[in-house]
Structure formats: C-alpha cells, structure tokens
Amino acid sequence: MAGTTAQTRDNQTADRFFQSGTALNRVLTEAPYLPRCSDDKTATRVRPREYAIRYPYMQVNRPGFVSWLIFDLDHTKAMIWEDAGLPAPNLIVRNRQSGHSHLYYAIPPVCTTEAARSKPIAYMKAVYEAFAARLDADTDFHSGPVAKTPGHPWWLTHEL
C-alpha cells in the first residue's frame, strides 16, 4: 500500500510539469530543447526535454542563459534558507537516502554569452555567491551544468 501511495504521489508530481504556472512547468519550459541528461552526474545523453525529465539528472539552464540559481547542499538541512533569512526557493529536490538537496531559485533569465551585458552577470554571480555562503552550499557547483531533476522518483521534490 505504501508503494501505491508513493507511485500516486510521483505521478501527481510528474503531471505538474504540464500544469501552466507551476515551478515544475517552468523547469520544463526553460530547459534547453535538447538538454543533457542521464542516470548519473555525467549527463552523457541528449534527449528532448519531455524525455529528459524522466532521467534523475538533467541540464535545466539553457546554454548562454541562466533561468535557475541552483544550490547544492551537501548537508541535511534543506530548510537552512529559513535560518539564513533568505527567501524560500521555488523547489527543493532532496535525495531520499542521504538527505542532501538542491535548492532551485527561479530568476528572470540572464544572458551569459560573450554578447551579454556584464552588469547583470556580475549581479547574478554576487547574489549566487552570497546565497551560497549563507546556505553553506557547495561553492564549486555553480548551478550545474546538470542537477537533480525535480519530480524524478529518485528525489523527494517540494514546490514552495
């Protein structure tokens, strides 16, 4: 019975990828059309985004744009943002075994190509570094290129 409940919850989470206005829908629509994805952090496969969400790891930011600031927490305090006085993330994607998490913050897309303006990039980086310090996040992560796929059954996903 517990497996059935978990399966129902996972199906409901997957359905939210296609519900307009949800954070999971934004993950899907802002992802590259052909993101990197796989069953491990190497993300060696390239698949259409509708298929990539079926893999536990996928590329969520498009090349040349950052739409999500993602923080890799190598500790079990997924709610540390409350203690740090930071705004709530849009998504918390937690490893069911270790308790380690990725916190997803949706931002207006920032162009990061060579043709981009430098001030928005510098501002985004400053925000990222300040948040990472207060969240005690992995400073080598830098929002990817691949992250835990929100809504995948391997992870416990919370939309806030």
Coordinates of N, CA and C in Angstrom, one line a residue:
M1 N 0.8 -1.2 0.0 CA 0.0 0.0 0.0 C 0.9 1.3 0.0
A2 N 2.0 1.2 0.8 CA 2.8 2.4 0.8 C 3.4 2.7 -0.6
G3 N 3.8 1.6 -1.3 CA 4.3 1.8 -2.7 C 3.3 2.4 -3.6
T4 N 2.0 2.0 -3.4 CA 1.0 2.6 -4.3 C 0.8 4.1 -4.0
T5 N 0.9 4.5 -2.7 CA 0.8 5.9 -2.3 C 2.0 6.7 -2.9
A6 N 3.2 6.1 -2.8 CA 4.4 6.8 -3.4 C 4.2 6.9 -4.9
Q7 N 3.7 5.9 -5.6 CA 3.6 5.9 -7.0 C 2.6 7.0 -7.4
T8 N 1.5 7.1 -6.7 CA 0.5 8.1 -6.9 C 1.1 9.5 -6.8
R9 N 1.8 9.7 -5.7 CA 2.5 11.0 -5.4 C 3.4 11.3 -6.6
D10 N 4.2 10.3 -7.0 CA 5.2 10.6 -8.1 C 4.4 10.9 -9.4
N11 N 3.3 10.3 -9.7 CA 2.5 10.6 -10.9 C 2.0 12.0 -10.8
Q12 N 1.5 12.4 -9.6 CA 1.0 13.7 -9.5 C 2.1 14.8 -9.7
T13 N 3.3 14.5 -9.2 CA 4.4 15.4 -9.4 C 4.7 15.5 -10.8
A14 N 4.8 14.4 -11.5 CA 5.1 14.4 -13.0 C 4.0 15.2 -13.8
D15 N 2.8 15.1 -13.4 CA 1.7 15.8 -14.0 C 1.9 17.3 -13.9
R16 N 2.5 17.8 -12.8 CA 2.7 19.2 -12.6 C 3.7 19.8 -13.6
F17 N 4.5 19.0 -14.3 CA 5.4 19.5 -15.3 C 4.5 20.2 -16.4
F18 N 3.3 19.7 -16.6 CA 2.5 20.2 -17.7 C 1.4 21.1 -17.3
Q19 N 1.4 21.5 -16.0 CA 0.4 22.5 -15.5 C 1.0 23.9 -15.5
S20 N 0.4 24.7 -16.3 CA 1.0 26.1 -16.5 C 1.0 26.8 -15.2
G21 N 2.1 27.5 -15.0 CA 2.3 28.3 -13.8 C 2.9 27.7 -12.6
T22 N 3.3 26.4 -12.7 CA 4.0 25.7 -11.6 C 5.5 25.8 -11.8
A23 N 6.2 25.6 -10.7 CA 7.7 25.7 -10.8 C 8.2 24.5 -11.7
L24 N 7.5 23.4 -11.6 CA 7.9 22.2 -12.4 C 7.7 22.5 -13.9
N25 N 6.6 23.2 -14.2 CA 6.4 23.6 -15.6 C 7.5 24.5 -16.1
R26 N 7.9 25.4 -15.2 CA 9.0 26.4 -15.6 C 10.3 25.6 -15.9
V27 N 10.6 24.6 -15.1 CA 11.8 23.7 -15.3 C 11.7 23.2 -16.7
L28 N 10.5 22.7 -17.1 CA 10.4 22.1 -18.4 C 10.5 23.1 -19.5
T29 N 9.8 24.2 -19.4 CA 9.8 25.2 -20.5 C 11.0 26.0 -20.6
E30 N 11.8 26.2 -19.5 CA 13.0 27.0 -19.6 C 14.3 26.1 -19.9
A31 N 14.1 24.8 -19.8 CA 15.2 23.9 -20.1 C 15.5 23.9 -21.6
P32 N 16.8 23.6 -22.0 CA 17.1 23.5 -23.4 C 16.2 22.5 -24.1
Y33 N 15.9 22.7 -25.4 CA 15.1 21.8 -26.1 C 15.7 20.4 -26.1
L34 N 17.0 20.3 -26.2 CA 17.8 19.0 -26.1 C 18.8 19.1 -25.0
P35 N 18.3 18.9 -23.7 CA 19.2 19.0 -22.6 C 20.0 17.7 -22.4
R36 N 21.2 17.9 -21.8 CA 22.0 16.7 -21.4 C 21.3 16.1 -20.2
C37 N 21.3 14.8 -20.1 CA 20.6 14.0 -19.0 C 21.2 12.6 -18.9
S38 N 21.0 12.0 -17.8 CA 21.5 10.6 -17.6 C 21.1 10.1 -16.2
D39 N 21.4 8.9 -16.0 CA 21.2 8.2 -14.7 C 22.3 8.6 -13.6
D40 N 23.3 9.3 -14.1 CA 24.3 9.8 -13.1 C 24.7 11.2 -13.5
K41 N 25.7 11.7 -12.7 CA 26.0 13.1 -12.9 C 26.8 13.5 -14.2
T42 N 27.2 12.4 -14.9 CA 27.9 12.7 -16.2 C 27.0 13.3 -17.3
A43 N 25.8 13.0 -17.2 CA 24.8 13.5 -18.2 C 25.3 13.4 -19.6
T44 N 25.6 12.2 -20.0 CA 26.2 11.9 -21.3 C 25.1 11.8 -22.4
R45 N 23.9 11.7 -22.1 CA 22.8 11.6 -23.1 C 22.2 13.0 -23.5
V46 N 21.7 13.1 -24.7 CA 21.0 14.3 -25.1 C 19.6 13.8 -25.6
R47 N 18.6 14.4 -24.9 CA 17.2 13.9 -25.3 C 16.3 15.2 -25.3
P48 N 15.2 15.1 -26.0 CA 14.2 16.2 -25.9 C 13.8 16.4 -24.4
R49 N 13.5 17.6 -24.1 CA 13.3 17.9 -22.6 C 12.1 17.1 -22.1
E50 N 11.1 16.8 -22.9 CA 10.0 16.0 -22.4 C 10.4 14.6 -22.0
Y51 N 11.5 14.1 -22.6 CA 12.1 12.8 -22.2 C 13.1 12.9 -21.2
A52 N 13.9 14.0 -21.2 CA 15.0 14.2 -20.2 C 14.5 14.3 -18.8
I53 N 13.2 14.7 -18.6 CA 12.7 14.8 -17.2 C 12.5 13.4 -16.6
R54 N 12.6 12.4 -17.4 CA 12.5 11.0 -16.9 C 13.8 10.5 -16.3
Y55 N 14.9 11.2 -16.5 CA 16.2 10.9 -16.0 C 16.4 11.6 -14.7
P56 N 17.2 11.0 -13.8 CA 17.4 11.6 -12.5 C 18.3 12.9 -12.5
Y57 N 19.1 13.0 -13.6 CA 19.9 14.2 -13.7 C 19.6 14.8 -15.1
M58 N 19.5 16.1 -15.1 CA 19.3 16.8 -16.4 C 19.9 18.3 -16.3
Q59 N 20.1 18.8 -17.5 CA 20.5 20.2 -17.7 C 19.3 21.0 -17.6
V60 N 19.2 22.0 -16.7 CA 18.0 22.8 -16.6 C 18.1 24.2 -17.1
N61 N 19.4 24.7 -17.2 CA 19.6 26.0 -17.8 C 20.1 25.9 -19.2
R62 N 19.6 26.8 -20.1 CA 19.9 26.7 -21.5 C 21.4 27.2 -21.6
P63 N 22.1 26.8 -22.7 CA 23.4 27.3 -22.9 C 23.3 28.8 -23.2
G64 N 24.1 29.6 -22.5 CA 24.1 31.0 -22.7 C 23.0 31.8 -21.9
F65 N 22.3 31.1 -21.1 CA 21.2 31.7 -20.2 C 21.2 31.0 -18.9
V66 N 20.9 31.7 -17.8 CA 20.7 31.2 -16.5 C 19.3 31.6 -16.1
S67 N 18.4 30.6 -15.9 CA 17.0 30.9 -15.5 C 16.8 30.4 -14.1
W68 N 17.7 29.5 -13.6 CA 17.6 28.9 -12.3 C 18.9 29.1 -11.6
L69 N 18.9 29.6 -10.3 CA 20.1 29.5 -9.5 C 19.9 28.3 -8.6
I70 N 20.8 27.3 -8.7 CA 20.6 26.0 -8.1 C 21.8 25.9 -7.1
F71 N 21.4 25.6 -5.9 CA 22.4 25.4 -4.8 C 22.5 24.0 -4.3
D72 N 23.7 23.4 -4.3 CA 23.9 22.0 -3.9 C 24.3 22.0 -2.4
L73 N 23.4 21.4 -1.7 CA 23.6 21.3 -0.2 C 24.1 19.9 0.1
D74 N 25.3 19.9 0.5 CA 25.9 18.6 0.9 C 25.8 18.4 2.4
H75 N 24.6 18.8 2.9 CA 24.2 18.5 4.3 C 22.7 18.3 4.3
T76 N 22.2 17.9 5.4 CA 20.8 17.5 5.5 C 19.8 18.6 5.9
K77 N 20.3 19.9 6.0 CA 19.5 21.0 6.4 C 18.8 21.7 5.2
A78 N 17.9 21.0 4.6 CA 17.2 21.6 3.4 C 16.5 22.9 3.6
M79 N 16.1 23.1 4.9 CA 15.3 24.3 5.3 C 16.2 25.4 5.8
I80 N 17.5 25.3 5.5 CA 18.5 26.3 6.1 C 18.2 27.7 5.6
W81 N 17.5 27.8 4.5 CA 17.2 29.1 4.0 C 16.4 29.9 5.0
E82 N 15.5 29.2 5.8 CA 14.7 29.9 6.8 C 15.6 30.5 7.9
D83 N 16.6 29.7 8.4 CA 17.5 30.2 9.4 C 18.4 31.3 8.9
A84 N 18.8 31.2 7.6 CA 19.7 32.2 7.0 C 19.0 33.5 6.6
G85 N 17.6 33.5 6.8 CA 16.9 34.8 6.5 C 16.8 35.0 5.0
L86 N 16.8 34.0 4.2 CA 16.7 34.1 2.7 C 15.3 33.8 2.3
P87 N 14.9 34.2 1.1 CA 13.6 33.9 0.6 C 13.5 32.4 0.3
A88 N 12.3 31.8 0.3 CA 12.1 30.4 0.0 C 12.5 30.1 -1.4
P89 N 13.1 28.9 -1.6 CA 13.3 28.5 -3.0 C 12.0 28.1 -3.7
N90 N 12.0 28.1 -5.0 CA 10.8 27.6 -5.7 C 10.7 26.1 -5.6
L91 N 11.8 25.4 -5.6 CA 11.8 23.9 -5.5 C 12.9 23.5 -4.5
I92 N 12.6 22.4 -3.8 CA 13.6 21.7 -3.0 C 13.6 20.3 -3.6
V93 N 14.8 19.8 -4.0 CA 14.9 18.5 -4.6 C 15.9 17.7 -3.7
R94 N 15.4 16.8 -2.9 CA 16.2 16.1 -1.8 C 16.4 14.6 -2.2
N95 N 17.6 14.2 -1.9 CA 18.0 12.8 -2.1 C 17.3 12.0 -0.9
R96 N 16.5 11.0 -1.3 CA 15.7 10.3 -0.3 C 16.6 9.5 0.7
Q97 N 17.8 9.1 0.3 CA 18.7 8.4 1.2 C 19.6 9.3 2.0
S98 N 20.3 10.2 1.4 CA 21.3 11.0 2.1 C 20.7 12.3 2.8
G99 N 19.6 12.7 2.2 CA 19.0 14.0 2.7 C 19.7 15.2 2.1
H100 N 20.7 15.0 1.2 CA 21.3 16.2 0.6 C 20.3 16.7 -0.5
S101 N 20.4 18.0 -0.7 CA 19.4 18.7 -1.6 C 20.0 19.6 -2.6
H102 N 19.1 19.9 -3.6 CA 19.4 21.0 -4.5 C 18.2 22.0 -4.2
L103 N 18.5 23.3 -4.0 CA 17.5 24.3 -3.9 C 17.5 25.1 -5.2
Y104 N 16.3 25.2 -5.8 CA 16.1 25.9 -7.1 C 15.4 27.2 -6.8
Y105 N 16.1 28.3 -7.3 CA 15.5 29.6 -7.3 C 15.3 30.1 -8.7
A106 N 14.1 30.4 -9.1 CA 13.8 30.9 -10.4 C 14.1 32.4 -10.5
I107 N 14.8 32.7 -11.5 CA 15.2 34.2 -11.7 C 14.8 34.5 -13.2
P108 N 14.6 35.8 -13.4 CA 14.5 36.2 -14.8 C 15.7 35.8 -15.6
P109 N 15.6 35.2 -16.8 CA 16.8 34.7 -17.5 C 17.9 35.8 -17.7
V110 N 19.1 35.4 -17.4 CA 20.2 36.2 -17.5 C 21.1 35.7 -18.7
C111 N 21.4 36.5 -19.7 CA 22.2 36.1 -20.8 C 23.7 36.0 -20.3
T112 N 24.4 35.0 -20.6 CA 25.7 34.8 -20.2 C 26.7 34.6 -21.3
T113 N 26.3 34.9 -22.5 CA 27.1 34.8 -23.7 C 28.1 35.9 -23.8
E114 N 29.1 35.9 -24.7 CA 30.0 36.9 -24.9 C 29.4 38.2 -25.2
A115 N 28.2 38.2 -25.9 CA 27.5 39.4 -26.3 C 26.7 40.0 -25.1
A116 N 26.6 39.3 -24.0 CA 25.8 39.8 -22.9 C 26.4 41.0 -22.2
R117 N 25.5 41.7 -21.5 CA 26.0 42.8 -20.7 C 26.6 42.3 -19.4
S118 N 27.7 42.9 -19.0 CA 28.4 42.4 -17.9 C 27.8 42.7 -16.5
K119 N 27.0 43.8 -16.4 CA 26.5 44.1 -15.1 C 25.4 43.1 -14.6
P120 N 24.5 42.6 -15.5 CA 23.5 41.6 -15.0 C 24.2 40.3 -14.6
I121 N 25.3 39.9 -15.3 CA 26.0 38.7 -15.0 C 26.7 38.9 -13.6
A122 N 27.4 40.0 -13.4 CA 28.1 40.3 -12.2 C 27.1 40.3 -11.0
Y123 N 25.9 40.9 -11.2 CA 24.9 40.9 -10.2 C 24.4 39.5 -9.8
M124 N 24.1 38.7 -10.9 CA 23.7 37.3 -10.6 C 24.8 36.6 -9.9
K125 N 26.0 36.7 -10.3 CA 27.1 36.0 -9.6 C 27.2 36.4 -8.1
A126 N 27.1 37.7 -7.9 CA 27.1 38.2 -6.5 C 26.0 37.7 -5.6
V127 N 24.8 37.6 -6.2 CA 23.7 37.0 -5.5 C 23.9 35.5 -5.2
Y128 N 24.4 34.8 -6.3 CA 24.7 33.4 -6.1 C 25.7 33.2 -5.0
E129 N 26.8 33.9 -5.0 CA 27.9 33.7 -4.0 C 27.4 34.1 -2.6
A130 N 26.6 35.1 -2.5 CA 26.0 35.5 -1.2 C 25.1 34.4 -0.6
F131 N 24.2 33.9 -1.5 CA 23.2 32.9 -1.1 C 24.0 31.6 -0.8
A132 N 25.0 31.2 -1.6 CA 25.7 30.0 -1.4 C 26.4 30.0 0.0
A133 N 27.0 31.2 0.3 CA 27.7 31.3 1.6 C 26.7 31.2 2.8
R134 N 25.5 31.8 2.7 CA 24.6 31.7 3.8 C 23.9 30.3 3.9
L135 N 23.8 29.6 2.7 CA 23.2 28.3 2.7 C 24.2 27.2 3.0
D136 N 25.5 27.5 3.1 CA 26.5 26.6 3.3 C 26.5 25.6 2.2
A137 N 26.3 26.1 0.9 CA 26.2 25.3 -0.3 C 27.6 25.0 -0.9
D138 N 27.7 24.0 -1.7 CA 28.9 23.6 -2.4 C 29.3 24.8 -3.3
T139 N 30.4 25.5 -3.1 CA 30.7 26.6 -3.9 C 31.3 26.2 -5.3
D140 N 31.6 25.0 -5.5 CA 32.1 24.5 -6.8 C 30.9 24.1 -7.7
F141 N 29.7 24.1 -7.3 CA 28.6 23.6 -8.1 C 28.2 24.6 -9.2
H142 N 28.0 25.9 -8.9 CA 27.7 26.9 -9.9 C 26.4 26.6 -10.7
S143 N 25.4 26.1 -10.2 CA 24.1 25.8 -10.9 C 24.3 24.9 -12.0
G144 N 25.1 23.9 -11.9 CA 25.1 22.9 -12.9 C 26.5 22.6 -13.5
P145 N 26.5 22.1 -14.7 CA 25.5 22.2 -15.8 C 24.3 21.2 -15.6
V146 N 24.5 20.2 -14.9 CA 23.3 19.3 -14.6 C 23.0 19.3 -13.1
A147 N 21.7 19.0 -12.9 CA 21.3 19.0 -11.5 C 20.3 17.8 -11.3
K148 N 19.9 17.6 -10.1 CA 18.9 16.6 -9.8 C 17.6 17.1 -10.5
T149 N 17.0 16.2 -11.2 CA 15.8 16.5 -11.9 C 14.6 16.6 -11.0
P150 N 14.0 17.8 -10.8 CA 12.8 17.9 -10.0 C 11.7 16.9 -10.5
G151 N 11.0 16.3 -9.5 CA 9.9 15.4 -9.9 C 10.3 14.0 -10.2
H152 N 11.6 13.7 -10.3 CA 12.0 12.4 -10.6 C 11.8 11.5 -9.4
P153 N 11.4 10.2 -9.5 CA 11.1 9.4 -8.3 C 12.3 9.2 -7.4
W154 N 13.5 9.3 -7.9 CA 14.7 9.1 -7.0 C 14.7 10.2 -5.9
W155 N 14.1 11.4 -6.2 CA 14.2 12.5 -5.3 C 12.9 12.8 -4.7
L156 N 12.9 13.5 -3.6 CA 11.7 14.0 -2.9 C 11.7 15.5 -3.3
T157 N 10.6 15.8 -4.1 CA 10.5 17.2 -4.6 C 9.4 18.0 -3.9
H158 N 9.8 19.2 -3.4 CA 8.8 20.1 -2.8 C 8.7 21.3 -3.6
E159 N 7.5 21.7 -4.0 CA 7.3 23.0 -4.6 C 6.8 24.0 -3.6
L160 N 7.5 25.1 -3.5 CA 7.1 26.1 -2.5 C 6.4 27.3 -3.1

